[in-house]
Coordinates of C-alpha atoms and ligand atoms in Angstrom, one line a residue:
M1 CA 24.1 -7.4 -18.5
A2 CA 22.2 -4.2 -19.3
F3 CA 19.1 -6.1 -18.1
E4 CA 20.6 -7.1 -14.8
S5 CA 21.9 -3.6 -14.2
E6 CA 18.4 -2.1 -14.8
I7 CA 17.0 -4.4 -12.2
A8 CA 19.8 -3.5 -9.7
K9 CA 18.8 0.2 -10.2
R10 CA 15.2 -0.3 -9.2
K11 CA 13.8 0.5 -5.7
T12 CA 10.1 0.1 -5.5
F13 CA 8.4 1.1 -2.3
A14 CA 5.4 2.8 -0.7
I15 CA 5.1 5.4 2.0
I16 CA 2.5 4.5 4.5
A17 CA 1.1 6.5 7.4
H18 CA -1.9 7.3 9.5
P19 CA -3.7 10.2 7.8
D20 CA -2.0 13.6 8.6
A21 CA 1.3 12.1 9.7
G22 CA 3.0 13.7 6.7
K23 CA 3.0 11.1 3.9
T24 CA 2.1 13.6 1.2
T25 CA 4.7 16.1 2.4
L26 CA 7.4 13.5 2.5
T27 CA 6.6 12.2 -1.0
E28 CA 6.8 15.7 -2.3
K29 CA 10.2 16.2 -0.7
F30 CA 11.5 13.0 -2.2
L31 CA 10.4 14.3 -5.6
L32 CA 12.1 17.6 -4.9
F33 CA 15.3 15.8 -4.0
G34 CA 14.9 13.6 -7.1
G35 CA 14.6 16.6 -9.3
Q36 CA 11.2 15.6 -10.5
I37 CA 9.6 18.8 -9.2
Q38 CA 11.1 22.2 -8.7
T39 CA 9.0 23.7 -6.0
A40 CA 7.2 22.3 -3.0
G41 CA 3.4 22.3 -3.2
A42 CA 3.5 21.0 -6.8
V43 CA 2.1 17.6 -6.0
K44 CA -1.6 17.4 -5.6
S45 CA -2.5 15.6 -2.4
N46 CA -4.0 12.1 -2.8
K47 CA -5.8 12.6 0.4
I48 CA -9.5 12.2 0.8
T49 CA -9.8 14.2 3.9
K50 CA -12.6 16.6 4.5
A51 CA -15.0 14.3 2.6
T52 CA -18.2 13.3 4.3
T53 CA -20.6 10.7 3.0
S54 CA -22.6 13.5 1.3
D55 CA -19.9 14.8 -0.9
F56 CA -18.7 11.5 -2.5
M57 CA -18.5 13.3 -5.9
E58 CA -15.7 15.2 -4.3
I59 CA -14.2 12.0 -3.2
E60 CA -14.4 10.6 -6.8
K61 CA -12.8 13.7 -8.1
Q62 CA -10.0 13.3 -5.6
R63 CA -9.7 9.6 -6.4
G64 CA -9.2 10.8 -10.0
I65 CA -6.3 13.0 -8.9
S66 CA -4.8 10.0 -7.3
V67 CA -4.4 8.4 -10.7
A68 CA -1.8 11.0 -11.5
T69 CA 0.0 10.4 -8.2
S70 CA -0.5 6.6 -8.0
V71 CA 3.0 6.0 -9.1
M72 CA 5.8 8.4 -9.1
S73 CA 9.2 7.5 -10.5
F74 CA 12.5 9.4 -10.4
H75 CA 16.2 9.0 -10.8
Y76 CA 18.3 9.6 -7.7
K77 CA 22.0 8.9 -7.5
N78 CA 22.0 6.4 -10.3
K79 CA 19.0 4.6 -8.9
W80 CA 15.5 4.5 -10.4
V81 CA 13.0 5.0 -7.6
N82 CA 9.3 4.0 -7.9
I83 CA 7.0 5.4 -5.2
L84 CA 3.6 3.7 -5.1
D85 CA 1.1 6.0 -3.5
T86 CA -1.6 4.8 -1.2
P87 CA -4.9 6.4 -0.4
G88 CA -5.1 8.2 2.9
H89 CA -8.8 7.6 3.7
K90 CA -9.4 4.6 5.9
D91 CA -12.5 3.5 3.8
F92 CA -10.0 2.7 1.0
A93 CA -7.7 0.7 3.2
E94 CA -8.0 -2.4 1.0
D95 CA -6.5 -0.4 -1.9
T96 CA -3.6 0.2 0.3
Y97 CA -3.2 -3.4 1.3
R98 CA -3.1 -4.4 -2.3
T99 CA -0.6 -1.7 -3.2
L100 CA 1.6 -3.2 -0.6
T101 CA 1.7 -6.5 -2.6
A102 CA 3.4 -4.6 -5.4
V103 CA 6.3 -3.0 -3.4
D104 CA 9.6 -4.4 -2.2
S105 CA 9.8 -2.2 0.9
V106 CA 8.0 0.6 2.8
I107 CA 8.8 3.8 4.6
L108 CA 6.5 4.3 7.5
V109 CA 5.8 7.9 8.7
V110 CA 5.0 8.4 12.3
D111 CA 4.0 11.8 13.8
C112 CA 6.2 12.4 16.9
V113 CA 3.3 14.1 18.7
K114 CA 0.8 11.3 18.2
G115 CA 3.0 8.3 18.1
V116 CA 1.7 5.0 16.7
E117 CA -1.9 5.5 15.5
E118 CA -4.6 3.0 14.6
Q119 CA -4.1 3.0 10.9
T120 CA -0.4 2.6 11.3
E121 CA -0.9 -0.6 13.3
K122 CA -3.2 -2.0 10.6
L123 CA -0.8 -1.2 7.8
M124 CA 2.1 -2.7 9.7
E125 CA 0.1 -5.9 10.2
V126 CA 0.0 -6.3 6.5
C127 CA 3.7 -5.6 6.2
R128 CA 4.4 -8.1 8.9
M129 CA 2.3 -10.8 7.1
R130 CA 4.6 -10.4 4.1
N131 CA 7.9 -9.7 5.9
T132 CA 8.2 -6.4 4.0
P133 CA 11.3 -4.4 5.1
V134 CA 10.3 -1.2 6.8
I135 CA 12.2 2.1 7.5
V136 CA 10.5 4.4 10.0
F137 CA 10.6 8.2 9.7
V138 CA 9.5 10.0 12.8
N139 CA 8.2 13.3 11.5
K140 CA 7.3 16.7 12.8
M141 CA 10.3 17.0 15.2
D142 CA 9.8 20.8 15.0
R143 CA 6.8 20.1 17.3
D144 CA 6.8 19.2 20.9
G145 CA 6.4 15.5 20.7
K146 CA 6.9 12.4 22.8
D147 CA 10.2 11.5 24.3
P148 CA 12.3 9.6 21.6
F149 CA 13.1 6.7 23.8
D150 CA 9.3 6.3 24.6
L151 CA 8.6 6.5 20.9
L152 CA 11.0 3.7 20.1
E153 CA 9.4 1.6 22.8
E154 CA 6.0 2.3 21.5
L155 CA 7.1 1.4 17.9
E156 CA 8.4 -1.9 19.1
G157 CA 5.5 -2.7 21.4
K158 CA 2.6 -1.7 19.0
L159 CA 4.1 -2.7 15.7
N160 CA 5.7 -5.9 16.8
I161 CA 9.0 -5.1 15.1
G162 CA 12.5 -4.4 16.4
V163 CA 13.8 -0.9 15.9
H164 CA 17.2 0.6 15.3
P165 CA 17.8 4.3 15.5
M166 CA 20.0 5.7 12.7
S167 CA 19.8 9.3 13.8
W168 CA 19.0 10.8 17.1
P169 CA 17.2 14.1 17.8
I170 CA 18.7 16.8 19.9
N171 CA 15.7 18.2 21.7
G172 CA 12.3 18.7 20.0
G173 CA 9.7 21.3 19.4
K174 CA 11.0 24.9 19.5
D175 CA 14.3 23.7 21.0
F176 CA 14.9 21.2 18.2
K177 CA 18.5 21.6 17.2
G178 CA 18.9 18.8 14.7
V179 CA 20.0 15.2 14.7
Y180 CA 23.1 13.3 15.4
L181 CA 23.9 10.7 12.7
L182 CA 24.9 7.6 14.6
H183 CA 26.5 5.7 11.7
N184 CA 29.0 8.5 10.7
Q185 CA 29.2 10.5 13.8
S186 CA 28.1 13.8 12.3
L187 CA 25.6 16.5 13.2
N188 CA 22.8 17.6 11.0
L189 CA 21.8 20.9 12.4
F190 CA 18.2 22.0 12.1
E191 CA 17.3 24.9 10.0
S192 CA 13.8 25.5 8.8
S193 CA 13.3 25.5 5.1
K194 CA 10.6 24.3 2.9
T195 CA 12.5 24.1 -0.4
K196 CA 16.2 23.2 0.3
K197 CA 17.5 20.1 -1.3
A198 CA 20.4 19.2 0.9
D199 CA 21.4 19.4 4.5
D200 CA 24.7 20.8 5.6
V201 CA 26.2 18.1 7.8
V202 CA 28.9 19.0 10.4
K203 CA 31.5 16.4 10.8
I204 CA 32.8 16.0 14.4
N205 CA 35.5 13.8 15.8
G206 CA 33.2 11.6 17.8
L207 CA 31.1 12.7 20.7
A208 CA 34.1 13.5 22.8
D209 CA 35.0 16.3 20.4
T210 CA 34.8 19.6 22.4
Q211 CA 33.5 21.3 19.3
L212 CA 30.2 19.7 20.2
D213 CA 29.8 21.9 23.3
K214 CA 30.3 25.0 21.2
I215 CA 28.1 23.9 18.3
L216 CA 25.3 23.0 20.6
N217 CA 25.6 24.1 24.2
P218 CA 27.2 22.2 27.1
K219 CA 23.8 21.0 28.4
D220 CA 22.5 19.7 25.1
A221 CA 26.0 18.3 24.3
S222 CA 26.0 16.4 27.6
K223 CA 22.5 15.0 27.1
L224 CA 23.4 13.9 23.5
R225 CA 26.5 12.1 24.9
D226 CA 24.4 10.3 27.5
D227 CA 21.7 9.4 25.0
A228 CA 24.2 8.2 22.3
E229 CA 26.0 6.0 24.8
L230 CA 22.8 4.4 25.8
I231 CA 21.7 3.8 22.2
E232 CA 25.1 2.4 21.1
G233 CA 25.1 0.1 24.1
V234 CA 21.6 -1.2 23.4
Y235 CA 21.5 -1.3 19.6
G236 CA 25.0 -1.6 18.2
D237 CA 25.2 -1.9 14.4
L238 CA 22.2 -2.2 12.1
P239 CA 21.7 -5.9 11.4
S240 CA 21.0 -5.5 7.7
E241 CA 19.7 -9.1 7.3
D242 CA 17.1 -8.4 10.0
Y243 CA 16.0 -5.3 8.1
L244 CA 15.7 -7.2 4.9
A245 CA 13.8 -10.0 6.7
G246 CA 11.3 -7.4 8.0
K247 CA 12.3 -8.0 11.6
T248 CA 14.1 -4.7 12.4
A249 CA 13.2 -1.2 11.3
P250 CA 15.9 1.5 11.0
V251 CA 14.5 4.7 12.5
F252 CA 15.2 8.3 11.4
F253 CA 14.0 11.6 13.0
G254 CA 13.2 14.7 11.0
S255 CA 10.7 17.2 9.7
A256 CA 9.3 16.7 6.2
L257 CA 7.8 20.1 6.1
N258 CA 11.2 21.7 6.7
S259 CA 12.9 19.3 4.3
F260 CA 15.0 18.2 7.3
G261 CA 16.4 14.7 7.7
I262 CA 15.2 13.8 4.1
Q263 CA 18.7 13.5 2.7
E264 CA 19.9 10.9 5.1
L265 CA 16.7 9.0 4.9
L266 CA 16.8 8.9 1.1
D267 CA 20.5 8.1 0.9
T268 CA 20.2 5.2 3.4
F269 CA 17.0 4.0 1.6
I270 CA 18.7 3.7 -1.8
E271 CA 21.6 2.0 -0.2
I272 CA 19.9 -0.6 2.0
A273 CA 16.4 -1.1 0.5
P274 CA 16.0 -4.3 -1.5
N275 CA 16.0 -4.4 -5.3
P276 CA 13.0 -6.1 -6.9
L277 CA 12.5 -9.4 -5.1
P278 CA 11.4 -12.8 -6.3
R279 CA 7.6 -13.4 -6.1
A280 CA 5.6 -16.6 -5.4
T281 CA 3.2 -18.0 -7.9
T282 CA 0.9 -20.9 -8.0
K283 CA 3.6 -22.9 -9.8
R284 CA 7.0 -21.7 -8.5
D285 CA 8.9 -18.6 -7.3
V286 CA 9.6 -16.2 -10.1
E287 CA 13.0 -14.4 -10.0
P288 CA 13.2 -10.9 -11.4
N289 CA 16.2 -11.7 -13.6
E290 CA 14.4 -14.4 -15.5
P291 CA 14.5 -13.5 -19.2
K292 CA 10.8 -13.9 -19.8
F293 CA 8.3 -11.2 -18.8
S294 CA 5.7 -11.7 -16.1
G295 CA 3.7 -9.3 -13.9
F296 CA 0.4 -8.8 -12.1
I297 CA -2.4 -6.3 -11.8
F298 CA -2.6 -4.8 -8.3
K299 CA -4.9 -1.8 -8.8
I300 CA -7.5 -0.8 -11.3
H301 CA -8.7 2.8 -11.6
A302 CA -11.8 3.9 -13.4
N303 CA -11.8 6.7 -15.9
L304 CA -13.3 9.8 -14.4
D305 CA -15.2 10.6 -17.6
P306 CA -18.4 8.5 -17.4
K307 CA -18.7 8.5 -21.2
H308 CA -15.6 6.5 -21.5
R309 CA -15.8 3.4 -19.4
D310 CA -12.2 2.4 -19.9
R311 CA -10.0 2.0 -17.0
I312 CA -6.3 2.0 -16.1
A313 CA -4.9 -1.2 -14.8
F314 CA -1.7 -0.9 -12.9
L315 CA 0.8 -3.7 -13.6
R316 CA 3.8 -4.5 -11.5
V317 CA 6.6 -6.1 -13.6
C318 CA 8.0 -9.1 -11.8
S319 CA 10.4 -10.6 -14.3
G320 CA 11.8 -10.1 -17.8
K321 CA 11.1 -7.0 -19.8
F322 CA 7.7 -5.6 -20.6
E323 CA 7.5 -4.2 -24.1
R324 CA 5.1 -2.1 -26.0
N325 CA 3.1 -3.9 -28.7
K326 CA 4.4 -7.3 -27.8
N327 CA 2.0 -10.2 -27.2
F328 CA 1.6 -11.3 -23.7
K329 CA -0.7 -14.0 -22.2
H330 CA -3.5 -13.0 -19.9
V331 CA -3.4 -16.2 -17.9
R332 CA -6.9 -16.2 -16.4
L333 CA -8.6 -15.5 -19.8
E334 CA -6.1 -17.6 -21.7
K335 CA -5.8 -14.9 -24.2
Q336 CA -3.0 -13.0 -26.0
M337 CA -3.0 -9.3 -25.5
K338 CA -0.7 -6.5 -26.6
F339 CA -0.6 -2.9 -25.5
A340 CA -0.1 0.0 -27.9
N341 CA 0.0 2.7 -25.2
P342 CA 1.4 1.5 -22.0
Y343 CA 2.1 4.4 -19.6
L344 CA 5.0 5.2 -17.4
F345 CA 4.1 7.6 -14.5
L346 CA 6.3 10.5 -13.6
A347 CA 5.7 12.9 -10.8
Q348 CA 3.0 14.9 -12.5
S349 CA 2.5 13.3 -15.9
K350 CA 2.3 10.0 -17.6
E351 CA 4.0 9.2 -20.9
V352 CA 3.9 6.3 -23.3
M353 CA 6.8 4.0 -22.7
E354 CA 8.6 1.4 -24.8
D355 CA 9.7 -1.0 -22.1
A356 CA 9.7 -1.6 -18.4
Y357 CA 11.8 -3.7 -16.0
P358 CA 11.2 -5.7 -12.9
G359 CA 10.0 -3.3 -10.1
D360 CA 8.4 -0.9 -12.5
V361 CA 4.7 -0.1 -12.7
V362 CA 3.0 0.2 -16.0
G363 CA -0.4 1.7 -16.6
L364 CA -2.5 -0.3 -19.1
Y365 CA -5.7 0.9 -20.7
D366 CA -8.4 -1.6 -20.0
T367 CA -11.8 -2.1 -21.4
G368 CA -12.9 -4.7 -18.9
N369 CA -10.4 -7.5 -19.3
F370 CA -8.7 -7.1 -16.0
K371 CA -9.5 -7.8 -12.4
I372 CA -7.2 -7.3 -9.5
G373 CA -4.7 -10.2 -9.1
D374 CA -4.6 -11.0 -12.8
T375 CA -1.3 -12.3 -14.2
L376 CA 0.3 -11.5 -17.5
T377 CA 3.2 -13.7 -18.8
E378 CA 5.2 -14.5 -21.9
G379 CA 3.5 -17.8 -22.3
E380 CA 3.8 -19.7 -19.0
S381 CA 0.6 -20.4 -17.0
F382 CA 0.9 -19.4 -13.4
I383 CA -0.8 -16.9 -11.1
F384 CA 1.0 -14.6 -8.7
K385 CA 0.1 -15.3 -5.1
G386 CA -0.2 -12.8 -2.2
I387 CA -3.0 -10.6 -3.4
P388 CA -5.6 -11.7 -0.9
S389 CA -9.1 -10.4 -0.2
F390 CA -9.8 -9.6 3.4
S391 CA -13.1 -10.0 5.1
P392 CA -15.0 -6.8 4.7
E393 CA -16.4 -5.1 7.8
I394 CA -19.8 -3.9 6.5
F395 CA -22.1 -6.0 4.5
K396 CA -25.2 -5.0 2.5
E397 CA -27.4 -6.8 0.0
L398 CA -27.7 -5.3 -3.4
I399 CA -31.4 -4.8 -4.4
N400 CA -32.3 -4.0 -8.0
I401 CA -35.0 -1.3 -8.1
D402 CA -35.3 -1.1 -11.9
P403 CA -36.1 -4.6 -13.2
M404 CA -35.7 -3.3 -16.8
K405 CA -32.0 -2.7 -16.1
S406 CA -31.0 -6.0 -14.5
K407 CA -28.4 -6.7 -17.1
Q408 CA -26.7 -3.4 -16.6
L409 CA -26.7 -3.8 -12.9
E410 CA -25.2 -7.2 -13.2
K411 CA -22.4 -6.0 -15.5
G412 CA -21.9 -2.8 -13.4
I413 CA -21.5 -4.6 -10.1
Q414 CA -19.2 -7.2 -11.6
Q415 CA -16.9 -4.5 -13.2
L416 CA -16.9 -2.2 -10.2
T417 CA -16.0 -5.0 -7.8
D418 CA -13.3 -6.2 -10.3
E419 CA -11.8 -2.7 -9.7
G420 CA -11.6 -3.7 -6.0
L421 CA -13.9 -1.0 -4.8
A422 CA -15.8 -3.6 -2.8
S423 CA -16.1 -7.4 -2.4
L424 CA -18.9 -9.2 -4.0
F425 CA -20.4 -12.5 -2.7
V426 CA -23.1 -14.2 -4.7
Q427 CA -25.4 -16.8 -3.3
E428 CA -26.3 -19.7 -5.6
L429 CA -29.8 -19.8 -4.3
G430 CA -31.7 -16.9 -5.8
N431 CA -28.6 -15.2 -7.1
R432 CA -28.6 -12.9 -4.1
K433 CA -25.7 -10.5 -4.0
F434 CA -24.0 -9.3 -0.9
V435 CA -21.5 -6.5 -1.1
G436 CA -18.9 -6.0 1.5
T437 CA -16.7 -3.0 2.2
V438 CA -14.5 -1.5 4.9
G439 CA -16.4 1.8 5.0
E440 CA -19.8 3.3 4.3
L441 CA -18.4 5.5 1.7
Q442 CA -18.0 2.8 -0.9
F443 CA -21.7 2.1 -1.0
E444 CA -22.5 5.6 -2.0
V445 CA -19.7 5.6 -4.6
L446 CA -21.1 2.2 -5.9
Q447 CA -24.7 3.4 -6.1
Y448 CA -23.7 6.6 -7.8
R449 CA -21.4 5.0 -10.4
L450 CA -23.9 2.2 -11.1
E451 CA -26.5 4.8 -12.0
H452 CA -24.2 7.2 -13.9
E453 CA -22.0 4.8 -15.7
Y454 CA -24.3 1.8 -16.2
G455 CA -27.8 3.4 -16.0
A456 CA -28.8 0.9 -13.2
K457 CA -30.7 1.9 -10.1
C458 CA -30.2 0.0 -6.9
R459 CA -30.3 0.3 -3.2
F460 CA -28.3 -1.4 -0.5
E461 CA -30.0 -3.1 2.5
A462 CA -27.9 -3.6 5.6
R463 CA -27.4 -7.3 6.6
S464 CA -26.1 -8.4 9.9
I465 CA -23.0 -10.3 8.8
Y466 CA -20.1 -10.3 11.2
K467 CA -17.4 -11.8 8.9
A468 CA -16.8 -13.5 5.6
C469 CA -14.8 -16.6 6.1
W470 CA -12.9 -18.7 3.6
M471 CA -12.6 -22.3 4.6
S472 CA -10.1 -25.1 4.5
G473 CA -10.5 -28.7 5.6
T474 CA -11.3 -32.1 4.3
E475 CA -13.6 -32.3 1.3
A476 CA -16.2 -34.4 3.3
D477 CA -16.3 -31.9 6.2
L478 CA -16.6 -28.9 3.8
K479 CA -19.4 -30.5 1.9
D480 CA -21.2 -31.4 5.1
F481 CA -20.8 -27.9 6.5
M482 CA -21.9 -26.2 3.3
K483 CA -25.0 -28.3 3.3
Y484 CA -25.7 -27.6 6.9
R485 CA -25.2 -23.8 6.6
Q486 CA -26.5 -23.6 3.0
N487 CA -28.2 -20.3 3.6
N488 CA -25.0 -18.6 4.7
I489 CA -22.8 -19.8 2.0
A490 CA -21.9 -17.5 -0.9
Y491 CA -19.2 -17.4 -3.6
D492 CA -16.5 -14.8 -4.0
K493 CA -15.2 -13.5 -7.4
D494 CA -12.9 -16.4 -7.8
N495 CA -15.8 -18.8 -7.2
Q496 CA -14.5 -19.9 -3.8
P497 CA -17.2 -20.6 -1.2
V498 CA -17.3 -18.3 1.7
F499 CA -19.2 -18.6 5.0
L500 CA -21.0 -15.4 5.9
A501 CA -21.2 -15.7 9.7
E502 CA -23.9 -13.5 11.2
T503 CA -22.2 -13.1 14.6
G504 CA -19.0 -14.0 16.4
F505 CA -21.0 -16.4 18.5
I506 CA -22.2 -18.3 15.4
L507 CA -18.7 -18.4 14.0
R508 CA -17.4 -19.9 17.3
M509 CA -20.3 -22.5 17.2
A510 CA -19.3 -23.5 13.7
E511 CA -15.7 -23.8 14.8
E512 CA -16.8 -26.0 17.7
K513 CA -19.1 -28.2 15.6
Y514 CA -16.5 -28.6 12.8
P515 CA -13.1 -28.6 14.6
D516 CA -11.3 -29.8 11.5
I517 CA -12.4 -26.9 9.4
T518 CA -10.3 -23.7 9.6
F519 CA -12.2 -20.5 9.0
H520 CA -10.0 -17.7 7.5
T521 CA -10.8 -14.0 7.3
T522 CA -8.6 -13.6 4.2
S523 CA -8.9 -15.4 0.9
E524 CA -5.3 -16.5 0.9
F525 CA -4.0 -18.8 3.6
K526 CA -1.5 -21.5 4.0
V527 CA -3.1 -24.9 4.3
Ligands
G4P1 P1 -0.7 12.9 5.1 O1 -0.4 12.9 3.6 O2 0.0 11.8 5.8 O3 -2.2 12.9 5.4 O4 -0.1 14.2 5.7 P2 0.3 15.6 5.0 O5 1.7 15.4 4.3 O6 -0.8 16.2 4.2 O7 0.6 16.5 6.3 C1 -0.4 16.7 7.2 C2 -0.2 18.1 7.9 O8 1.0 18.0 8.6 C3 -0.1 19.2 6.9 O9 -0.6 20.4 7.5 C4 1.5 19.3 6.8 O10 1.9 20.6 6.4 C5 1.9 19.1 8.2 N1 3.3 18.6 8.3 C6 3.9 17.7 7.6 N2 5.2 17.5 8.0 C7 5.4 18.4 9.0 C8 6.5 18.7 9.8 O11 7.6 18.2 9.7 N3 6.3 19.6 10.8 C9 5.0 20.2 11.0 N4 5.0 21.1 12.0 N5 4.0 20.0 10.2 C10 4.1 19.0 9.2 P3 -2.0 20.9 7.2 O12 -2.2 22.2 7.9 O13 -3.0 19.9 7.4 O14 -2.0 21.1 5.7 P4 -1.3 22.2 4.8 O15 -2.3 23.3 4.7 O16 0.0 22.6 5.5 O17 -1.1 21.5 3.5

């Protein structure tokens, strides 16, 4: 029973946003409400903002900070909330996609002035792929932003998801008066404060209450009545099954900087967000309440000190109980492992923990045993699915410039790509190595770390490759195609063949010539 109630307490989620929408500020306010920090400004930003390609050391330093803020856990109203942080910089988007495999729901922050931005759309595509439940927080209502009805339309149109307003703003910008809470017909009046921990909510007797004209003013009260009538007519009650299925997103309005609207967001979140969900594996679906432990690695972080090459692997517990010093099976390596110092992450610190439950994230010291997607179990052999690689956008060939250090280079590139910093594709012929990333920044980080951590010198030469495509089809077709395009076939880290198509035209030609082969831009696909 104790085990089941621990699971029922867990809410594991990520806050996602286009950079600058207010993710860091909102995270901090959650921690403030959860009592994990006492003052605003205490959480270091995990943002890699002002970095240019020439100060990648600064980026590494900031990535280091992000270890501390990778996972933040706190108690709130008898729930145990785990927030998984995601990097803000677009060059590290894949880190974010992988983190999304380890959560059960997300809160999406949208800036009311800018509306839905590019990165928001990309992140939501990943959530849609996995049917992740989403709550939207429209932030910065203290600024003159877009009309709320237009914003709802934009959210639906660009994010391909239904929306359901839970609160409704009364004006915006300097005239912002607060929000009307649709579900319990109360008013949350805006007052600017960076540190408060609760909002004073004014109960009214429905919108017809004449109090409303006094609290607001007759003009604002009348507009609110009109807006609310329209909303109630269109949206009705929140279809909670649609939220849990990732089809409808409840929407809140507020201002993270002013700690406004956080309370209702957090209270609704802990009430409706899913507890740890079952997860698919290569063998069967694993339920969180199964007695035996299982989990997977979704993120690996290098140690900042180059003298210590150990790393921290982040494990999401999926079923059973993770225990310190207990033997578990590393399925890919078929090896037993136990962990003397597993870490639990709190807002600003990490501490050694004894046990962890489904939904929790554990930090494991790693000396090179793990790569992203690895599964640990209590004996059974299966691998968790749903941790795909995506086709990179920039491809370069790795050229060794110090032949005396080939071994170090080989080891370095393997380990750094195990961390998920970039994708590695190796050609059988001549052992040529192509490295793919989503941004230029990673090449500089790779080159620097190869030299400083492994003593290997290299350079990267640009290659015109349009997409890396994983393939499915009949064995005969695949064999024929791979022979025909031999020079463009390479193998990913799981030894799966990949077609490195030089241009979109060449990819289309291949699709026409081999209509029975499907070319996929992610490594995981449904056949
Ligand atoms: P991010 O993690 O999503 O990138 O965003 P972050 O929280 O760092 O917020 C980006 C900027 O927006 C910050 O200002 C922050 O203070 C501001 N901000 C966040 N929420 C609100 C809000 O509700 N209203 C207003 N007006 N601003 C908000 P900055 O000047 O870039 O940084 P800082 O010097 O304030 O830290």
